Coordinates of C-alpha atoms and ligand atoms in Angstrom, one line a residue:
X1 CA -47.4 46.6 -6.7
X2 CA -48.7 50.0 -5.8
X3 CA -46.9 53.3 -6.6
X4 CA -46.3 53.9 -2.6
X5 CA -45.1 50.4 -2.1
X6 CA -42.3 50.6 -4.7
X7 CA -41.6 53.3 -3.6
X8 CA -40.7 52.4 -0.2
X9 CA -39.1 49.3 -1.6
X10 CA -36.3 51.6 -3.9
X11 CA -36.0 53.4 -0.4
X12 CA -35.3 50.4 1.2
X13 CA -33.0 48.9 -1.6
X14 CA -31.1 52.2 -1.5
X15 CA -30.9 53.2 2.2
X16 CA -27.1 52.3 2.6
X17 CA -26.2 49.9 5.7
X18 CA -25.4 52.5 8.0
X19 CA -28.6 54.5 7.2
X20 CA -27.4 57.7 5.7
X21 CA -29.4 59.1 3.5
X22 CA -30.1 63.2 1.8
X23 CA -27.3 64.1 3.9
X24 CA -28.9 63.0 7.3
X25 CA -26.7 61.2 9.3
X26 CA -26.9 57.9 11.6
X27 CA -25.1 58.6 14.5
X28 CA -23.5 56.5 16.7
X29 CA -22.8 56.9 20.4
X30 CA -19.1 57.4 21.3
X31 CA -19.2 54.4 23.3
X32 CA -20.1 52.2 20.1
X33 CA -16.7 53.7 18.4
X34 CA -13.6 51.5 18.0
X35 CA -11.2 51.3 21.7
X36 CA -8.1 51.2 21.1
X37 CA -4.9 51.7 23.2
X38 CA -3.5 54.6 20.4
X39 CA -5.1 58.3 20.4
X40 CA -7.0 58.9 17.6
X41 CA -4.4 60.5 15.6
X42 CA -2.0 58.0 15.4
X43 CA -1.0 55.5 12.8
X44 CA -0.3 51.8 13.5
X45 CA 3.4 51.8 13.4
X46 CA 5.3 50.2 10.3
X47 CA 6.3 46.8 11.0
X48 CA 9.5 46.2 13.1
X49 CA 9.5 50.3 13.5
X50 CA 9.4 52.4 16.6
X51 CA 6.4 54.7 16.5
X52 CA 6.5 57.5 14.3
X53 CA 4.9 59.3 16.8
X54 CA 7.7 58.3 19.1
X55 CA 4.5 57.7 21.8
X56 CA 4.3 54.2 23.2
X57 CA 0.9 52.7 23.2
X58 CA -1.1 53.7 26.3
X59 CA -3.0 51.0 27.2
X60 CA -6.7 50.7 26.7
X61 CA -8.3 53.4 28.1
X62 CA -11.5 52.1 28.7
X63 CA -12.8 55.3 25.9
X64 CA -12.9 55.4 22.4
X65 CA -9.6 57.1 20.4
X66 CA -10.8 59.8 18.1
X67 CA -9.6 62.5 16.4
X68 CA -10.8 65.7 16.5
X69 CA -13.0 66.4 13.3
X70 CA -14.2 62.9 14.4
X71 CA -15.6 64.2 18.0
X72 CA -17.1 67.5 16.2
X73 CA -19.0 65.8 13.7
X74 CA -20.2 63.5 16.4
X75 CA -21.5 66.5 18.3
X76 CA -22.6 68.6 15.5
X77 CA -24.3 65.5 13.3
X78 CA -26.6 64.8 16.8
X79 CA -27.4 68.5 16.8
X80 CA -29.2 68.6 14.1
X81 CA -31.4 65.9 14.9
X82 CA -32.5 68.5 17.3
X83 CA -35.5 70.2 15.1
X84 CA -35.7 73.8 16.4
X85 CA -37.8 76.9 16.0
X86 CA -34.7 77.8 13.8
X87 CA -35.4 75.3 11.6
X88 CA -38.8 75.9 10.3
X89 CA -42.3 76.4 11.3
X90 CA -43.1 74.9 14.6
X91 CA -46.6 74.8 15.0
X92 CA -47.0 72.9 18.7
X93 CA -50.1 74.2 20.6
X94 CA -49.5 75.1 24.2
X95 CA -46.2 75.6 23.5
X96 CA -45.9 79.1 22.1
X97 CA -42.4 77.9 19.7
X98 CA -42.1 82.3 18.6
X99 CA -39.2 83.2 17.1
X100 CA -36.7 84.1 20.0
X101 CA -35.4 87.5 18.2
X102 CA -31.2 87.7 18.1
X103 CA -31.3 91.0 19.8
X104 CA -32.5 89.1 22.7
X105 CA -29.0 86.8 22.7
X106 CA -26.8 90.1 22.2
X107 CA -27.8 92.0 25.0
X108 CA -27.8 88.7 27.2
X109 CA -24.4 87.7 26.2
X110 CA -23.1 92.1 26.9
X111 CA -19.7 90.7 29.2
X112 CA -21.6 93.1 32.4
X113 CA -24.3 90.8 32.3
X114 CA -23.0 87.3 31.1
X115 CA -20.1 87.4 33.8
X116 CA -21.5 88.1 36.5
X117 CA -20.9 85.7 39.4
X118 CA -24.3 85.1 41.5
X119 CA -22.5 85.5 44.6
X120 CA -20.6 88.9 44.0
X121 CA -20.9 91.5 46.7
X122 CA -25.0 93.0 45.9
X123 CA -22.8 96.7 45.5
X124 CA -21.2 95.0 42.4
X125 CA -24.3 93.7 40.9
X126 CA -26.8 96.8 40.9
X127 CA -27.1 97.1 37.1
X128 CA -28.9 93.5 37.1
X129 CA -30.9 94.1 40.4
X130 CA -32.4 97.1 38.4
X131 CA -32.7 94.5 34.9
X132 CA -34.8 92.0 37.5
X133 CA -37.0 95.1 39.2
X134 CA -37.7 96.4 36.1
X135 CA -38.8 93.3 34.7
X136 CA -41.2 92.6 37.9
X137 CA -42.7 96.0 37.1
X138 CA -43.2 94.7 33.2
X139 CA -45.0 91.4 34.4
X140 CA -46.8 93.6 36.7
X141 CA -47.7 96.3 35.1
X142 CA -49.2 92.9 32.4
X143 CA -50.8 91.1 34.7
X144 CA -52.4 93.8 37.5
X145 CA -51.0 91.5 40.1
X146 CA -48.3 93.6 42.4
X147 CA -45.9 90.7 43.9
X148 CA -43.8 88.8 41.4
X149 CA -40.9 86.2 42.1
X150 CA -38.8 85.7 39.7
X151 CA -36.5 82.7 40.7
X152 CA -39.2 79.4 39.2
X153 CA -37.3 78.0 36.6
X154 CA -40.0 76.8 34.1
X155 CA -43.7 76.5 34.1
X156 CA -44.3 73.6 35.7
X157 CA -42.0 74.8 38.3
X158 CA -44.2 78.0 39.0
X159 CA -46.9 76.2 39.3
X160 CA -45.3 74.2 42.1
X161 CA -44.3 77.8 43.7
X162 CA -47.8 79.3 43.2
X163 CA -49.5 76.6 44.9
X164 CA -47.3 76.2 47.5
X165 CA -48.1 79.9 48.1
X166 CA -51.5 79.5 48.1
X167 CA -50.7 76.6 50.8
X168 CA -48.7 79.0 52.7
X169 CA -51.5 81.5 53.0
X170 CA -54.0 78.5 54.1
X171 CA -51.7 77.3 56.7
X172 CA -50.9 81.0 58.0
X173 CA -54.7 81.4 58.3
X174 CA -55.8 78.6 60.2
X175 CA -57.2 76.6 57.2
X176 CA -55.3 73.3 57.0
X177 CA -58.2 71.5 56.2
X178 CA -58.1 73.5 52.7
X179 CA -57.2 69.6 50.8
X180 CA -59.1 70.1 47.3
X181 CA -57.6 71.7 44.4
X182 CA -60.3 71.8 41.2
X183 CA -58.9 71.6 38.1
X184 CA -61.0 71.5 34.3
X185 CA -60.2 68.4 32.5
X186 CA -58.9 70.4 29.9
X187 CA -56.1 71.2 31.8
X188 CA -52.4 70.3 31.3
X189 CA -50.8 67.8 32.8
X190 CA -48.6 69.6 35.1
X191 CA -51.8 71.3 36.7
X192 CA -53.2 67.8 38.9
X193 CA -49.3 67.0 39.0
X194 CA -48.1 69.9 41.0
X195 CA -52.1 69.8 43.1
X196 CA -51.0 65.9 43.9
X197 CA -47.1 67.0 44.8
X198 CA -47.7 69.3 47.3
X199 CA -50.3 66.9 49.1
X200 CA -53.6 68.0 47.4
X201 CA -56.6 65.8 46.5
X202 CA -57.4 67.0 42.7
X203 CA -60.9 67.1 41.9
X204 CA -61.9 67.5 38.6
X205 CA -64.5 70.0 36.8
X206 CA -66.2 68.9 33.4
X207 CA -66.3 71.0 30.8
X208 CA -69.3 71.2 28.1
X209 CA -69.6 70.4 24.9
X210 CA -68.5 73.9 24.1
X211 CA -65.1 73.3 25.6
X212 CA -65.5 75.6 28.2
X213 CA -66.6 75.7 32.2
X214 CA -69.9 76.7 33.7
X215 CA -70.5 78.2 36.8
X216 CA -73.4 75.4 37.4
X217 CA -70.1 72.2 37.2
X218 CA -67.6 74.6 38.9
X219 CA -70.7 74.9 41.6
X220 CA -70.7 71.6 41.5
X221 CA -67.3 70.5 41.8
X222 CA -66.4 73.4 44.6
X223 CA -69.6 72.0 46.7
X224 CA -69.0 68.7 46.6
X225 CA -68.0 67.4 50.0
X226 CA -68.6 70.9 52.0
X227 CA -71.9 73.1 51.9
X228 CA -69.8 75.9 52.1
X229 CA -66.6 74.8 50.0
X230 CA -64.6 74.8 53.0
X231 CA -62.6 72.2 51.9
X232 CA -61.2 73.5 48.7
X233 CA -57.9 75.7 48.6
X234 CA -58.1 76.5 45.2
X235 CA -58.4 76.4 41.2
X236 CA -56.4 76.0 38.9
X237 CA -57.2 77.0 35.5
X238 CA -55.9 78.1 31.9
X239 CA -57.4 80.5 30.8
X240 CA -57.3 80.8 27.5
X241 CA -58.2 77.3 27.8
X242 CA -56.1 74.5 25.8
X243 CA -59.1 74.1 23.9
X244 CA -58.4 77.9 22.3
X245 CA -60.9 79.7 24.0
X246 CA -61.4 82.3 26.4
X247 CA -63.6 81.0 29.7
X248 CA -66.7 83.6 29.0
X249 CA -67.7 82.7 32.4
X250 CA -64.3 83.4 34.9
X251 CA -65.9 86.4 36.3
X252 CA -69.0 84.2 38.3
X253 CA -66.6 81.2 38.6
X254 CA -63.3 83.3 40.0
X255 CA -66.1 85.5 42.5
X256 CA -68.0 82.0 43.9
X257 CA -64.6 80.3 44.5
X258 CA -63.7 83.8 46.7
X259 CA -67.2 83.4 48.4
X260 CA -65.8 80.0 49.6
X261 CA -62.4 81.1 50.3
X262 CA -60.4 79.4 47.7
X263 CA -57.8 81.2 45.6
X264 CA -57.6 81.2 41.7
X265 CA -54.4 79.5 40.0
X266 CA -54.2 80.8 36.6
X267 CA -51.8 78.3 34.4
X268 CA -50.4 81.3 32.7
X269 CA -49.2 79.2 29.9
X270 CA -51.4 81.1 27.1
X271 CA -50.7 84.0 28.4
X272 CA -49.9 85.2 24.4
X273 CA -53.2 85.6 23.5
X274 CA -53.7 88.2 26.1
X275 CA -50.8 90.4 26.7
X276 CA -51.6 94.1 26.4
X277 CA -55.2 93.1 26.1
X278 CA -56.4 92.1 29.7
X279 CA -54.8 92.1 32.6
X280 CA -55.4 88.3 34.5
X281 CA -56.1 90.3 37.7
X282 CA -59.1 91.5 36.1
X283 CA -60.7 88.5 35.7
X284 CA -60.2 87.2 39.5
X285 CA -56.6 85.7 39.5
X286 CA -54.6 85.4 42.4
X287 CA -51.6 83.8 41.2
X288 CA -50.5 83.0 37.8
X289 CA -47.3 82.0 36.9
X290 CA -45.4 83.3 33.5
X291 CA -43.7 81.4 30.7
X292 CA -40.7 83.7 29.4
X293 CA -40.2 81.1 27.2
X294 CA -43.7 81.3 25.5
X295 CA -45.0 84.3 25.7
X296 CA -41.7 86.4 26.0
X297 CA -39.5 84.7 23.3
X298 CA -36.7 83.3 25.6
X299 CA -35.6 80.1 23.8
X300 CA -37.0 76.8 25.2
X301 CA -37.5 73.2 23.9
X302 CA -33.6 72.2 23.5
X303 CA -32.5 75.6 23.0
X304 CA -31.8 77.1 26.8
X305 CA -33.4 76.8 30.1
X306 CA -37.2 78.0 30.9
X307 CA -38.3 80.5 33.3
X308 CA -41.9 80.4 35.2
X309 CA -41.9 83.9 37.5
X310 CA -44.6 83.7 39.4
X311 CA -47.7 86.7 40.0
X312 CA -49.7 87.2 43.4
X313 CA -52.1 89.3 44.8
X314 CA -50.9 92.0 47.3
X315 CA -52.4 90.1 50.3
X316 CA -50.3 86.9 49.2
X317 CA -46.9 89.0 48.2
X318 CA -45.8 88.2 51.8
X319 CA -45.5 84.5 51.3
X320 CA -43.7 84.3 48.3
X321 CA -40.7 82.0 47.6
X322 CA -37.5 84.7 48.3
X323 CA -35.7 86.4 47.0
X324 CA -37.4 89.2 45.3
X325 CA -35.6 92.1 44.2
X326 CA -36.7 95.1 46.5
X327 CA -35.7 99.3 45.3
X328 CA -34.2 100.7 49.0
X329 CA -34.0 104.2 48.0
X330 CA -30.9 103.8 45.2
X331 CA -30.4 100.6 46.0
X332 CA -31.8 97.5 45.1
X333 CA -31.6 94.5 47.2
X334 CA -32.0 90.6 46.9
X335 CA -34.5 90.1 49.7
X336 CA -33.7 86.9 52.4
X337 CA -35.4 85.2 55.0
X338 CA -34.5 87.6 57.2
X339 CA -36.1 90.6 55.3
X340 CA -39.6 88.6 54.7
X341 CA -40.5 86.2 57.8
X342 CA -43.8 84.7 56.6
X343 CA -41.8 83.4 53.2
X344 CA -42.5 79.8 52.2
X345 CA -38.7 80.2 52.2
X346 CA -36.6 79.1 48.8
X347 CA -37.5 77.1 45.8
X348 CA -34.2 78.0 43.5
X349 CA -30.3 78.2 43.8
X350 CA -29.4 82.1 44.0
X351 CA -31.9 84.4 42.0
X352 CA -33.2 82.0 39.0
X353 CA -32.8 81.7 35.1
X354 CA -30.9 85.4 35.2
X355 CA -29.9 85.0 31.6
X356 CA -33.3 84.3 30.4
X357 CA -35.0 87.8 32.8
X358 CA -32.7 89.8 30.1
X359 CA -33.9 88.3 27.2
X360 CA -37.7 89.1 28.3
X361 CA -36.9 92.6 29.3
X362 CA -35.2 93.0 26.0
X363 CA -38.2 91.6 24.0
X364 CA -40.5 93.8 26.3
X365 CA -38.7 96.9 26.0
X366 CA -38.0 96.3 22.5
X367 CA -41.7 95.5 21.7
X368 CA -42.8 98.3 24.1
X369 CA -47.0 98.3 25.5
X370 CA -48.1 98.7 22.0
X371 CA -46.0 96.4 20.6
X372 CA -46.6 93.6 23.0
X373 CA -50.6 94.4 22.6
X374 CA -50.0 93.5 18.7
X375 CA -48.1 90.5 19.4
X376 CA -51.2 89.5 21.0
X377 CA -53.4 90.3 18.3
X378 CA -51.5 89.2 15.9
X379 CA -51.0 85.7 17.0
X380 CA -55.0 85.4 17.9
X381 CA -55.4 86.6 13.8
X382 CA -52.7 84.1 12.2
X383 CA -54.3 81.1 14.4
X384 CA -58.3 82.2 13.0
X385 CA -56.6 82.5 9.6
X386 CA -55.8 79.0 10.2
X387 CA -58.8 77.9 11.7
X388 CA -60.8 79.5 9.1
X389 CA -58.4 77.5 5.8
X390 CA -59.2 74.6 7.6
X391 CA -62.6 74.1 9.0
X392 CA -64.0 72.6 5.8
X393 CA -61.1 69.8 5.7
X394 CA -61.4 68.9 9.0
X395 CA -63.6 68.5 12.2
X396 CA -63.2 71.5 14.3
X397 CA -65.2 71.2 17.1
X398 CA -65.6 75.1 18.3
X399 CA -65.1 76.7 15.2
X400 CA -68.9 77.5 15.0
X401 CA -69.0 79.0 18.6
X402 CA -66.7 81.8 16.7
X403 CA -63.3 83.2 17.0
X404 CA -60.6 81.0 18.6
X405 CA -57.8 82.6 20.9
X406 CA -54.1 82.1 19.7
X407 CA -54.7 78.4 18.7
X408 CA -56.9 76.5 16.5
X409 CA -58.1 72.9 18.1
X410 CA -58.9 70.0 15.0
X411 CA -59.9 66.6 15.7
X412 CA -59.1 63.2 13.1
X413 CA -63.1 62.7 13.3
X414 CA -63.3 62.7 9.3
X415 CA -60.6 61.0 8.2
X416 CA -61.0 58.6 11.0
X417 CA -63.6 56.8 9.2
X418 CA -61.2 56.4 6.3
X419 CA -58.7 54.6 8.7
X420 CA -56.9 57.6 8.8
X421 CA -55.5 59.1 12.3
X422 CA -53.9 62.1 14.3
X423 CA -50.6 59.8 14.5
X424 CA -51.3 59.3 11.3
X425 CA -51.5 62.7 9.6
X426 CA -48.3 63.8 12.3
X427 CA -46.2 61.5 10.7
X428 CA -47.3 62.3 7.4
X429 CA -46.3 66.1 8.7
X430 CA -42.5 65.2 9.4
X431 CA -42.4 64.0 5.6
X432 CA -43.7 67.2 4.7
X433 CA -41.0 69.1 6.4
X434 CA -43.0 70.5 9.0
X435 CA -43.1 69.7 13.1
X436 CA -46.0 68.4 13.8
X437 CA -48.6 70.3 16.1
X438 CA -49.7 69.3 19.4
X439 CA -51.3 65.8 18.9
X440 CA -53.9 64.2 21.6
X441 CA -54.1 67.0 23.7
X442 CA -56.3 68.3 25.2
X443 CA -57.8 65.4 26.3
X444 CA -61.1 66.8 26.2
X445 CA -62.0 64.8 22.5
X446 CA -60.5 62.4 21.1
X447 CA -57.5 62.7 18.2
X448 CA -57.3 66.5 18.8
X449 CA -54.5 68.3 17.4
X450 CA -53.9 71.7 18.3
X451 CA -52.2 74.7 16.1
X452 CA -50.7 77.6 17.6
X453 CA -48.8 79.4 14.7
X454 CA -48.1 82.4 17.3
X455 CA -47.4 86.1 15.6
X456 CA -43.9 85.5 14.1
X457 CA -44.6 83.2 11.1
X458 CA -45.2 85.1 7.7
X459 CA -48.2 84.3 5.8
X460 CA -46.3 82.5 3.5
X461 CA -45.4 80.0 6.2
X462 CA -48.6 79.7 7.4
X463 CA -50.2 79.7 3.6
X464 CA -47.7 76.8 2.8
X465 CA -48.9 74.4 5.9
X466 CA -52.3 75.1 5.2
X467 CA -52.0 73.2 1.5
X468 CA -50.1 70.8 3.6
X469 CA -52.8 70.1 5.3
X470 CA -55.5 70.4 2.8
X471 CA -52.8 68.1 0.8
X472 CA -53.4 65.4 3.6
X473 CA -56.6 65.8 4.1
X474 CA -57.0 64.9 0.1
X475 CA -55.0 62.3 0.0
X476 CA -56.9 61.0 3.8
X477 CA -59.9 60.5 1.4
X478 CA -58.6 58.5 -1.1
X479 CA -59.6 55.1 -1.3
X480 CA -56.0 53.3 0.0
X481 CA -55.3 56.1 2.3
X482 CA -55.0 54.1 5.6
X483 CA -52.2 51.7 3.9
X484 CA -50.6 55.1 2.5
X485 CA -50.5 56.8 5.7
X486 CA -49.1 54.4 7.8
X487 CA -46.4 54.0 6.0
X488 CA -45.5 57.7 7.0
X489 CA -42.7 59.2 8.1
X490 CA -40.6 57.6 4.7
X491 CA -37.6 60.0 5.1
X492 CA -36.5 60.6 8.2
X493 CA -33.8 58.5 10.0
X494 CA -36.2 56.4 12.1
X495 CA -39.8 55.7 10.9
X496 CA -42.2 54.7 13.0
X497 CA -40.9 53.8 16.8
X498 CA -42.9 51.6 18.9
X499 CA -43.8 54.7 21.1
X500 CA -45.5 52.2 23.8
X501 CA -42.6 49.8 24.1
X502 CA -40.2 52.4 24.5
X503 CA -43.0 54.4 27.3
X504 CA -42.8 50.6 29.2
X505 CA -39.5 49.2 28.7
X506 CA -36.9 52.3 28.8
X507 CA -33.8 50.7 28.4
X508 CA -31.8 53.7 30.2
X509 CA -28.5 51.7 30.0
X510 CA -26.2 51.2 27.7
X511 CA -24.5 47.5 27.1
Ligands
PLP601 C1 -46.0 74.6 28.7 C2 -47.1 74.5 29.7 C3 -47.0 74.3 31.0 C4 -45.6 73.9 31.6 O1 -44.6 74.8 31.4 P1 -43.1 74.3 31.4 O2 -42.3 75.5 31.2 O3 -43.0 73.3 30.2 O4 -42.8 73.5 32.7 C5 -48.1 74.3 31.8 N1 -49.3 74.5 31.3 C6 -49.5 74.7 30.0 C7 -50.9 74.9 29.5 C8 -48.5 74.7 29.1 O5 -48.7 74.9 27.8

């Protein structure tokens, strides 16, 4: 029997029937817990006794009787299955997982700003008016692009406001026929998603083997059924790319799409690697939306709702989802239908994610310009320190092209051909202790798996993963290394799930 296999065997042996093990806890749902028709509390009454109590039974319920350091356990044992930025090191590309700085939580939970009631008179609610102004000026100032709505309530969602803007302004103009959005195939998901909700035929634009566009596919692509493009409304692009790397040629790209009359959407997802550096304007954008919860440290992935404002050009400001918040002299004023006529009209209940605009301004103003210009270089550094500790281990495909941006993009070539995967070598992550990065994506190669440390981990933290990782990429070489890693994750309350079976067959109902 091999070492690893008796191993897993005294793991087996000594996983107790309900499956707790190193203080991890199974936990049950509610609904599996004993019914019964006594409250948790109570004690089955002594034989031929009244109740001690002196409650009668109550009947069944239909729920579960428990008591109540039953029901907190419950709730606090499920929350830390919950693995959080506050954990550990969180290195999921695309994703931006910063730490999301306490101050941030204080100032948003100051009683002036945490009580407010969205539909107060606007004479009681100046103080956040100005807090939302003076974050559109930040994001702004940023980005070079002059209109900004705040209300989106998550990337994806700006996107869907952004290109429903862009619609807007097609429409307004006379150019219905505008059907095409062109997209990279290194784009996210949510790109082609929001293109195909709001009626759009998505065309796709190939990348090279360098992982980047050329102005001879985008020509291509933008050409394709119209001499003149006339049938494209847009782009949408992410620039930096989710490969890691800036697109050297925007500038020809963003001014040919103009020529034709199409607007650039700029996924504004990796917006970290640029902030303070470059403003998006600059390089031909007309919208882009924000992630505060990337790039401006508001919580996100279990921890609190996202926030996606959304940045236009001056000509597009005027079809913008309302409200915006608009300075009057002293006053500042939620703006309606009624104060902007050519609006798309309203994509969010009152003003948006308002808690989550004063944690941005409060990472802003507490970073300040020069601040937020090193939190950009910084996080482009810790990822090429990365990049850098790791080339030789494993196949990066645009590590000779030079730097990388704020993330570092590996493939499982080597170690595929010792039966060794991505999956794999994510599993074998989680036993490490560490979140895995982002696996499979971008789509652009196959078994990528993409880094982004971002600019808050120490270098010890990012030193230690980096002898993970040369660890796994050992023991990926070793001569029984397929059997050895898929027998990963050992530790963790579940092993391996049938990821497929539970994609096809959600069973989304308890019985
Ligand atoms: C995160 C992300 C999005 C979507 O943002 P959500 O806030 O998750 O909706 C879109 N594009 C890219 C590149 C992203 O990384």
């Amino acid at each position: 029997m091999t070492a690893e296999k008796k191993i897993e065997q005294t793991m087996e042996e000594t996983k107790m029937a309900d499956g707790n093990r190193g203080l991890h806890y199974e936990e049950n749902l509610l609904w599996e817990k004993e019914r019964s028709d006594h409250s948790g509390v109570d004690m089955p009454a002594p034989e031929g006794l009244a109740l001690r109590t002196g409650f009668a039974p109550r009947g069944d319920m239909g729920l579960p009787q428990v008591s109540e350091p039953q029901a907190l356990r419950h709730f606090v044992r499920m929350s830390t299955w919950n693995y959080s930025i506050d954990h550990g090191f969180f290195p999921l590309g695309s994703c931006t997982m910063k730490h999301n700085p306490r101050l941030n939580e204080k100032v948003a939970r100051l009683p002036g700003f945490a009580a407010l009631h969205p539909l107060q008179p606007e004479s009681t609610t100046q103080g956040a008016l100005a807090l939302m102004y003076e974050l559109q000026n930040w994001l702004s100032e940023m980005t070079g692009l002059p209109g900004i709505c705040l209300s989106p309530a998550a990337g994806a969602h700006g996107e869907l406001a952004g290109i429903m803007t862009i619609q807007r302004a097609h429409e307004m103009k006379g150019q219905k026929q505008r059907r095409v959005i062109l997209t990279p195939d290194s784009a996210h998901g949510t790109n082609p998603a929001t293109a195909a909700m709001c009626g759009y035929e998505v065309r796709n634009i190939s990348t090279r083997e360098n992982g980047m566009l050329s102005l001879a596919a985008f020509k291509e692509a933008l050409y394709l059924t119209d001499p003149d493009g006339a049938d494209v409304a847009g782009m949408m692009v992410t620039n930096p790319n989710t490969c890691g790397l800036f697109e050297k040629e925007i500038l020809p790209i963003a001014a040919e799409l103009r020529k034709a009359g199409g607007y650039f959407y700029c996924d504004g997802a990796n917006f970290n690697a640029l902030v303070g550096k470059i403003r998006p304007a600059d390089f031909g954008v007309d919208v882009m939306h924000i992630n505060l919860h990337k790039t401006f440290s508001t919580p996100h992935g279990g921890g609190g709702p996202g926030s996606g404002p959304i940045c236009v050009t001056e000509e597009l400001a005027k079809y913008l989802p309302v409200p915006t918040v608009v300075k009057n002299g002293e006053n500042y004023h939620l703006e309606t239908e009624a104060d902007r006529p050519e609006t798309m009209g309203r994509l969010k209940g009152y003003q948006g994610q308002f808690g989550m605009h004063v944690r941005a301004l409060t990472y802003m103003l507490s970073h300040g310009g020069d601040g937020l210009k090193q939190v950009s270089e910084d996080a482009v550094l810790a990822a090429n320190y990365i990049l850098r500790a790791l080339e030789g281990d494993f196949h990066a495909p645009f590590a000779a092209q030079g730097p990388c941006m704020h993330e570092a993009l590996f493939t499982d070539k080597k170690q595929k051909e010792n039966g060794v995967s991505t999956l794999d070598m994510a599993k074998a992550l989680v036993e490490h202790g560490f979140h895995p990065m982002t696996v499979y994506f971008p789509l652009v190669l196959p078994g990528t798996m993409l880094v982004e440390p971002t600019e808050t981990e120490s270098k010890a933290a990012i030193d230690h993963f980096i002898d993970v990782m040369k660890d796994i990429a050992a023991q990926a070489r070793l001569e029984n290394a397929e059997e050895t890693f898929h027998a990963f994750p050992h530790s963790t309350p579940r092993r391996r799930l049938d990821e497929v079976k539970a994609a096809r067959n959600p069973v989304l109902r308890w019985k």
